[in-house]
Amino acid sequence: MTQTTPEPGVDTGVGSRRSRVGAAGKVRGQLRHVADRPHGGCAHVAVHRSTRPHARITSVDVSEAAALDGVEAVVTGAALYKVLGDRMFTGPAFSDQPPLAVDRVRYVGEPVVAVLARDVATAREAAELVYVEYEDLEPIYDVADALAERAFVHDALRPSVVFGDLRHLSGKTETNIAYEYNLKLGDPESAATQGTSVGFEFWAPPVHHVAIELPATIGWVDADRLELYSTTQTPSYVRQSVADMLGLPLSHVRIRVAPLGGSFGAKMYDRLEPLIAALAWLYRREVRMVASREEAFLLTTRHGAGVISSMSADADGNLTSATADVRYDTGAYADVGPRITAKSGMIAAGPYKIPNVAIRSRCIYTNKPSAGPFRGFGVPQVTWSHETLIDELARARGEDPAAFRRRNLLREGDESYMGTVMHSADFVGCLDAVTEAIGWDTPLDRGSGRWRRGRGVAVGIKAVLTPTVANAVLQLNQDGSATLMISTVDMGQGSDTIMPQIVAEVLSMDAERIRVVAVDTDVTPYDTITAGSRSTYHTGNAVRGVAERMRERLLDLAAKRAGGSSKDLKLTADGVLNTASGEVYRVSELIHEHFGARGATMTEEFNYTTSWQPYDKETGRSAKATEHWFAGAVAVQLLVDRWTGRARVEHLAVAGDVGRAINPALVEQQLAGSAIMGLGHALFDELVFDQGQMLNGTLLDYQLPSVKDLPGKLTPIIIESPHASGPFGAKGVGETGIIPIAPAVANAVRDAVGVRITRLPLSPERVLQAMDEAGVEK
Amino acid sequence: MKLIQLTVNGRRYDLPVDDDELLLDVLRDKIGAYSVREGCGVGACGACTVLVGGISVSSCLARAVRYDGAELTTADGLPEDDAVVTAFVESRAMQCGYCIPGFVLMAHELLAENPQPDREQIVAHLEGNICRCGTYQEICRAVEVAAERRERA
Ligand code: FES
Ligand code: FES
């Protein structure tokens, strides 16, 4: 490797393209993941799963399974309930999900019985030997069934204790609507009667994260404490959830995490952890479960969502009104669906100035695997609606879709229809950058023969998760190196690389000398979650704060040494410089002198917490619904094969306003990577269900973007409009790129062959069918 | 149970294996070769790739008993100055990194048969491997860089 250690403090701070921490180890596969923990002597867990979408369990026969050689224990949901009672129902918004079904199953594939055995093969074999009898209940396959209210997935709603604002839903019966959010501004109905209006019904199907690393959880009891080693983005949440379930103090639950092999929202909240924690605790045994790919498909999905929506503009081309009725299919368990429903529903009319808006957004239970967070947090589904509407409205007016958007986009200082003001959200800058990149204003060769060429654009907006809490602890070692303790999980986004850059910038250090500790709730402080692109801003602010405290501390030590005031002292790459005397006090000397010990450490901590204003009960609006915004845009030029309906992307440009790029190389990778994932959602990704049964939950059947789906040209573009309170102006970027991809592609297909498709994905068959229906010549 | 002999990255192992034991599990559980990983279990992602005598094999589909006497290479066993590894590091061809060892071995196989592949040949050879982080652009570039390097060397 040619890499040399850079000059201290010179080029590893904020804005540097420093290479990823542990790059060579990643390439050689030497980075250790959770499943790599040696497992001699532990018990392996397999589960028997429901074959019914909705049924009462009438009997469970485990005798054959228990008799199998190598089986240690067979556990039913009823047995767990005897020990744990209602505490076994967990979830981030609603406490509605048991680790093993009790009395009733709610989706095909739900765990019913767990087996502990000496190896995986034996555990899986025994799980097959469990016999369950059911009495079927009326199944609710989709949102339409659910809203018909002939049957109910849950007898009563059970909001969790965590969220005060859901309390009023507690105990509500005869409903499949877990949560409903409404926004009202002005009078959209009468506004829509003038000018031009368009309206459609949209569908974005459920899809799956398929992080290549499989979910894994290992649990054991150490004296009187429970320890888990787990693939999770939410170690602090899991600690609380498991402590609540087992009735343990937080001090007696320890969660450790290794870097994740991707996650995208799949590995968060309660996945394998409650079951493994319960089994480890009850059997005082090291137990281990690595999900198979088929099981991982059942653990969580992205919400399928229907949107019925409209948009209107006046004769001058200004938007006058918008409506959206959003229905998120959350499956059998709410997970974080209620949060998605409000946070993403509230911006369902897009990043535009609109005086009259009505939004209704609902989180709806069905008898399917639970849907949870997925890169974009429900926003791509509503963006699919508003970016199609605005495109069609521009066309109806005979106006260029980019110019029409530009006129109506929210700008710095504008108050959005949902009540919060825009800051550091340069939609116009993103739109201009991507359209310029693909040559939007240059003449387009429309193609010939079977090929037709088109261009499309789309803009995206998303709110960051608010309120949240971040903490950082920084330990400066006597030799001048540093150890950073945060509970942000690096899952490929690069937090272990950029957080040291922030410290390096503040302390004029070389980031190579700063090590981020692997997340361990015994050591690393509370952090809400690693998700929703919140870490760069929130944890980044905690990291900047702790580094600033450390700088003050060093200056104090130097002042003592200099015999008085710190006014002439300045921290530099060489140490603290006394600008009056020209003396330099090396950090290692200052710490050594202070403690009188080599190897001593000096520690500081910092907390960063954001606040919000709850939605107004009448209007759904909030003056501060979010701490900050994400702004992005995508432009696409593509070819459609009129004979096969296949789209081939020639150029995709994706821009995101990141406030300030801490590491531009990593930001570009996030933008490009989310664009590729988004292309899958646009063109072929889809989980298919038939009567509640997932039909394509294996990688033989589920198509993912491969290297051959790479666009001819892929241009990630960084836009920087610094956030006033971001660390050095920075905000996150994990989701920005994926949000506008699908509508940009569909708008380009519309441009190429003249058909408007409102159901995702734009599979070749669907494009061909739309062309047939529209009578487009082939 | 049968005793088989595997040579992994130049080191010899005598291993008792069951008839239906997968090469993937033997490598991970008995030798600690954790750069070989499961992603799908059905031969559709490439995370479990190993080279057997230079030819790529999906170890999640391979029964270990059939590889008695074989010489295997895994990504963590490649030499210190390996051109492909170096090119991947320099091209930033990794995000989470989970899939990358599989791509590195596929690149080795490709360059051994075709030292100067064009972009289309690279894409065709890597098509069966999935990088969910979407690092394909950098991965293709890394293979091109490695090819250039090897030619100059
Ligand atoms: S695990 Fe073998 S190909 Fe995916
Ligand atoms: S780098 Fe994450 S899957 Fe490829």
mmCIF file of C-alpha atoms in Angstrom, chain B residues 16-105:
data_model
loop_
_atom_site.group_PDB
_atom_site.id
_atom_site.type_symbol
_atom_site.label_atom_id
_atom_site.label_comp_id
_atom_site.label_asym_id
_atom_site.label_seq_id
_atom_site.Cartn_x
_atom_site.Cartn_y
_atom_site.Cartn_z
ATOM 1 C CA PRO B 16 -13.199 -34.434 9.693
ATOM 2 C CA VAL B 17 -16.382 -33.450 7.852
ATOM 3 C CA ASP B 18 -19.927 -34.725 7.569
ATOM 4 C CA ASP B 19 -21.220 -35.780 4.181
ATOM 5 C CA ASP B 20 -23.555 -32.839 3.837
ATOM 6 C CA GLU B 21 -21.357 -30.204 5.456
ATOM 7 C CA LEU B 22 -20.910 -27.115 3.323
ATOM 8 C CA LEU B 23 -17.492 -25.865 2.345
ATOM 9 C CA LEU B 24 -18.632 -22.442 3.618
ATOM 10 C CA ASP B 25 -19.255 -23.768 7.133
ATOM 11 C CA VAL B 26 -16.064 -25.822 7.212
ATOM 12 C CA LEU B 27 -13.950 -22.829 6.216
ATOM 13 C CA ARG B 28 -15.571 -20.526 8.746
ATOM 14 C CA ASP B 29 -16.159 -22.829 11.701
ATOM 15 C CA LYS B 30 -13.139 -25.111 11.478
ATOM 16 C CA ILE B 31 -10.421 -22.875 10.032
ATOM 17 C CA GLY B 32 -11.711 -19.437 11.035
ATOM 18 C CA ALA B 33 -11.642 -18.175 7.439
ATOM 19 C CA TYR B 34 -14.152 -15.408 8.150
ATOM 20 C CA SER B 35 -13.568 -13.512 4.917
ATOM 21 C CA VAL B 36 -15.790 -16.196 3.363
ATOM 22 C CA ARG B 37 -19.338 -15.118 4.197
ATOM 23 C CA GLU B 38 -22.905 -16.153 3.779
ATOM 24 C CA GLY B 39 -25.225 -13.701 2.045
ATOM 25 C CA CYS B 40 -27.905 -15.844 0.452
ATOM 26 C CA GLY B 41 -27.122 -19.547 0.749
ATOM 27 C CA VAL B 42 -28.346 -20.189 -2.785
ATOM 28 C CA GLY B 43 -25.469 -19.137 -5.022
ATOM 29 C CA ALA B 44 -26.959 -15.767 -5.875
ATOM 30 C CA CYS B 45 -24.768 -13.147 -4.152
ATOM 31 C CA GLY B 46 -21.102 -14.158 -4.292
ATOM 32 C CA ALA B 47 -20.260 -13.266 -0.673
ATOM 33 C CA CYS B 48 -19.126 -16.860 -0.070
ATOM 34 C CA THR B 49 -16.777 -17.032 -3.083
ATOM 35 C CA VAL B 50 -13.511 -18.963 -2.787
ATOM 36 C CA LEU B 51 -10.993 -19.843 -5.483
ATOM 37 C CA VAL B 52 -10.378 -23.549 -5.948
ATOM 38 C CA GLY B 53 -7.257 -23.953 -8.049
ATOM 39 C CA GLY B 54 -7.926 -20.436 -9.325
ATOM 40 C CA ILE B 55 -11.565 -21.095 -10.267
ATOM 41 C CA SER B 56 -14.355 -19.340 -8.372
ATOM 42 C CA VAL B 57 -16.739 -21.511 -6.384
ATOM 43 C CA SER B 58 -19.776 -20.502 -4.319
ATOM 44 C CA SER B 59 -18.903 -22.250 -1.074
ATOM 45 C CA CYS B 60 -22.516 -22.029 0.128
ATOM 46 C CA LEU B 61 -23.480 -24.590 -2.513
ATOM 47 C CA ALA B 62 -20.361 -26.794 -2.294
ATOM 48 C CA ARG B 63 -20.234 -29.925 -0.179
ATOM 49 C CA ALA B 64 -16.861 -30.005 1.535
ATOM 50 C CA VAL B 65 -16.241 -33.744 0.985
ATOM 51 C CA ARG B 66 -15.989 -33.130 -2.722
ATOM 52 C CA TYR B 67 -12.996 -30.850 -2.231
ATOM 53 C CA ASP B 68 -10.667 -33.392 -0.623
ATOM 54 C CA GLY B 69 -7.137 -32.493 -1.717
ATOM 55 C CA ALA B 70 -8.096 -29.109 -3.186
ATOM 56 C CA GLU B 71 -6.037 -25.920 -3.007
ATOM 57 C CA LEU B 72 -8.139 -22.956 -1.947
ATOM 58 C CA THR B 73 -7.547 -19.232 -1.847
ATOM 59 C CA THR B 74 -9.569 -16.800 0.241
ATOM 60 C CA ALA B 75 -9.260 -13.018 0.166
ATOM 61 C CA ASP B 76 -7.548 -12.777 3.554
ATOM 62 C CA GLY B 77 -4.867 -15.140 2.295
ATOM 63 C CA LEU B 78 -3.778 -12.998 -0.658
ATOM 64 C CA PRO B 79 -0.188 -11.712 -0.510
ATOM 65 C CA GLU B 80 0.664 -8.424 1.163
ATOM 66 C CA ASP B 81 1.320 -6.604 -2.123
ATOM 67 C CA ASP B 82 -1.495 -8.186 -4.102
ATOM 68 C CA ALA B 83 -2.287 -5.956 -7.076
ATOM 69 C CA VAL B 84 -6.038 -6.479 -6.878
ATOM 70 C CA VAL B 85 -6.232 -5.759 -3.158
ATOM 71 C CA THR B 86 -4.133 -2.620 -3.565
ATOM 72 C CA ALA B 87 -6.245 -1.418 -6.478
ATOM 73 C CA PHE B 88 -9.461 -1.932 -4.484
ATOM 74 C CA VAL B 89 -8.069 0.033 -1.535
ATOM 75 C CA GLU B 90 -6.864 2.893 -3.700
ATOM 76 C CA SER B 91 -10.048 3.018 -5.771
ATOM 77 C CA ARG B 92 -12.141 3.194 -2.578
ATOM 78 C CA ALA B 93 -13.958 0.095 -3.715
ATOM 79 C CA MET B 94 -15.766 -0.603 -0.454
ATOM 80 C CA GLN B 95 -18.487 0.794 1.754
ATOM 81 C CA CYS B 96 -19.551 -1.676 4.447
ATOM 82 C CA GLY B 97 -17.040 -4.051 2.861
ATOM 83 C CA TYR B 98 -19.030 -7.223 3.438
ATOM 84 C CA CYS B 99 -19.258 -8.219 -0.230
ATOM 85 C CA ILE B 100 -15.801 -7.041 -1.264
ATOM 86 C CA PRO B 101 -13.685 -10.176 -0.631
ATOM 87 C CA GLY B 102 -15.952 -12.005 -3.080
ATOM 88 C CA PHE B 103 -15.423 -9.339 -5.725
ATOM 89 C CA VAL B 104 -11.654 -9.403 -5.130
ATOM 90 C CA LEU B 105 -11.532 -13.133 -5.827
#
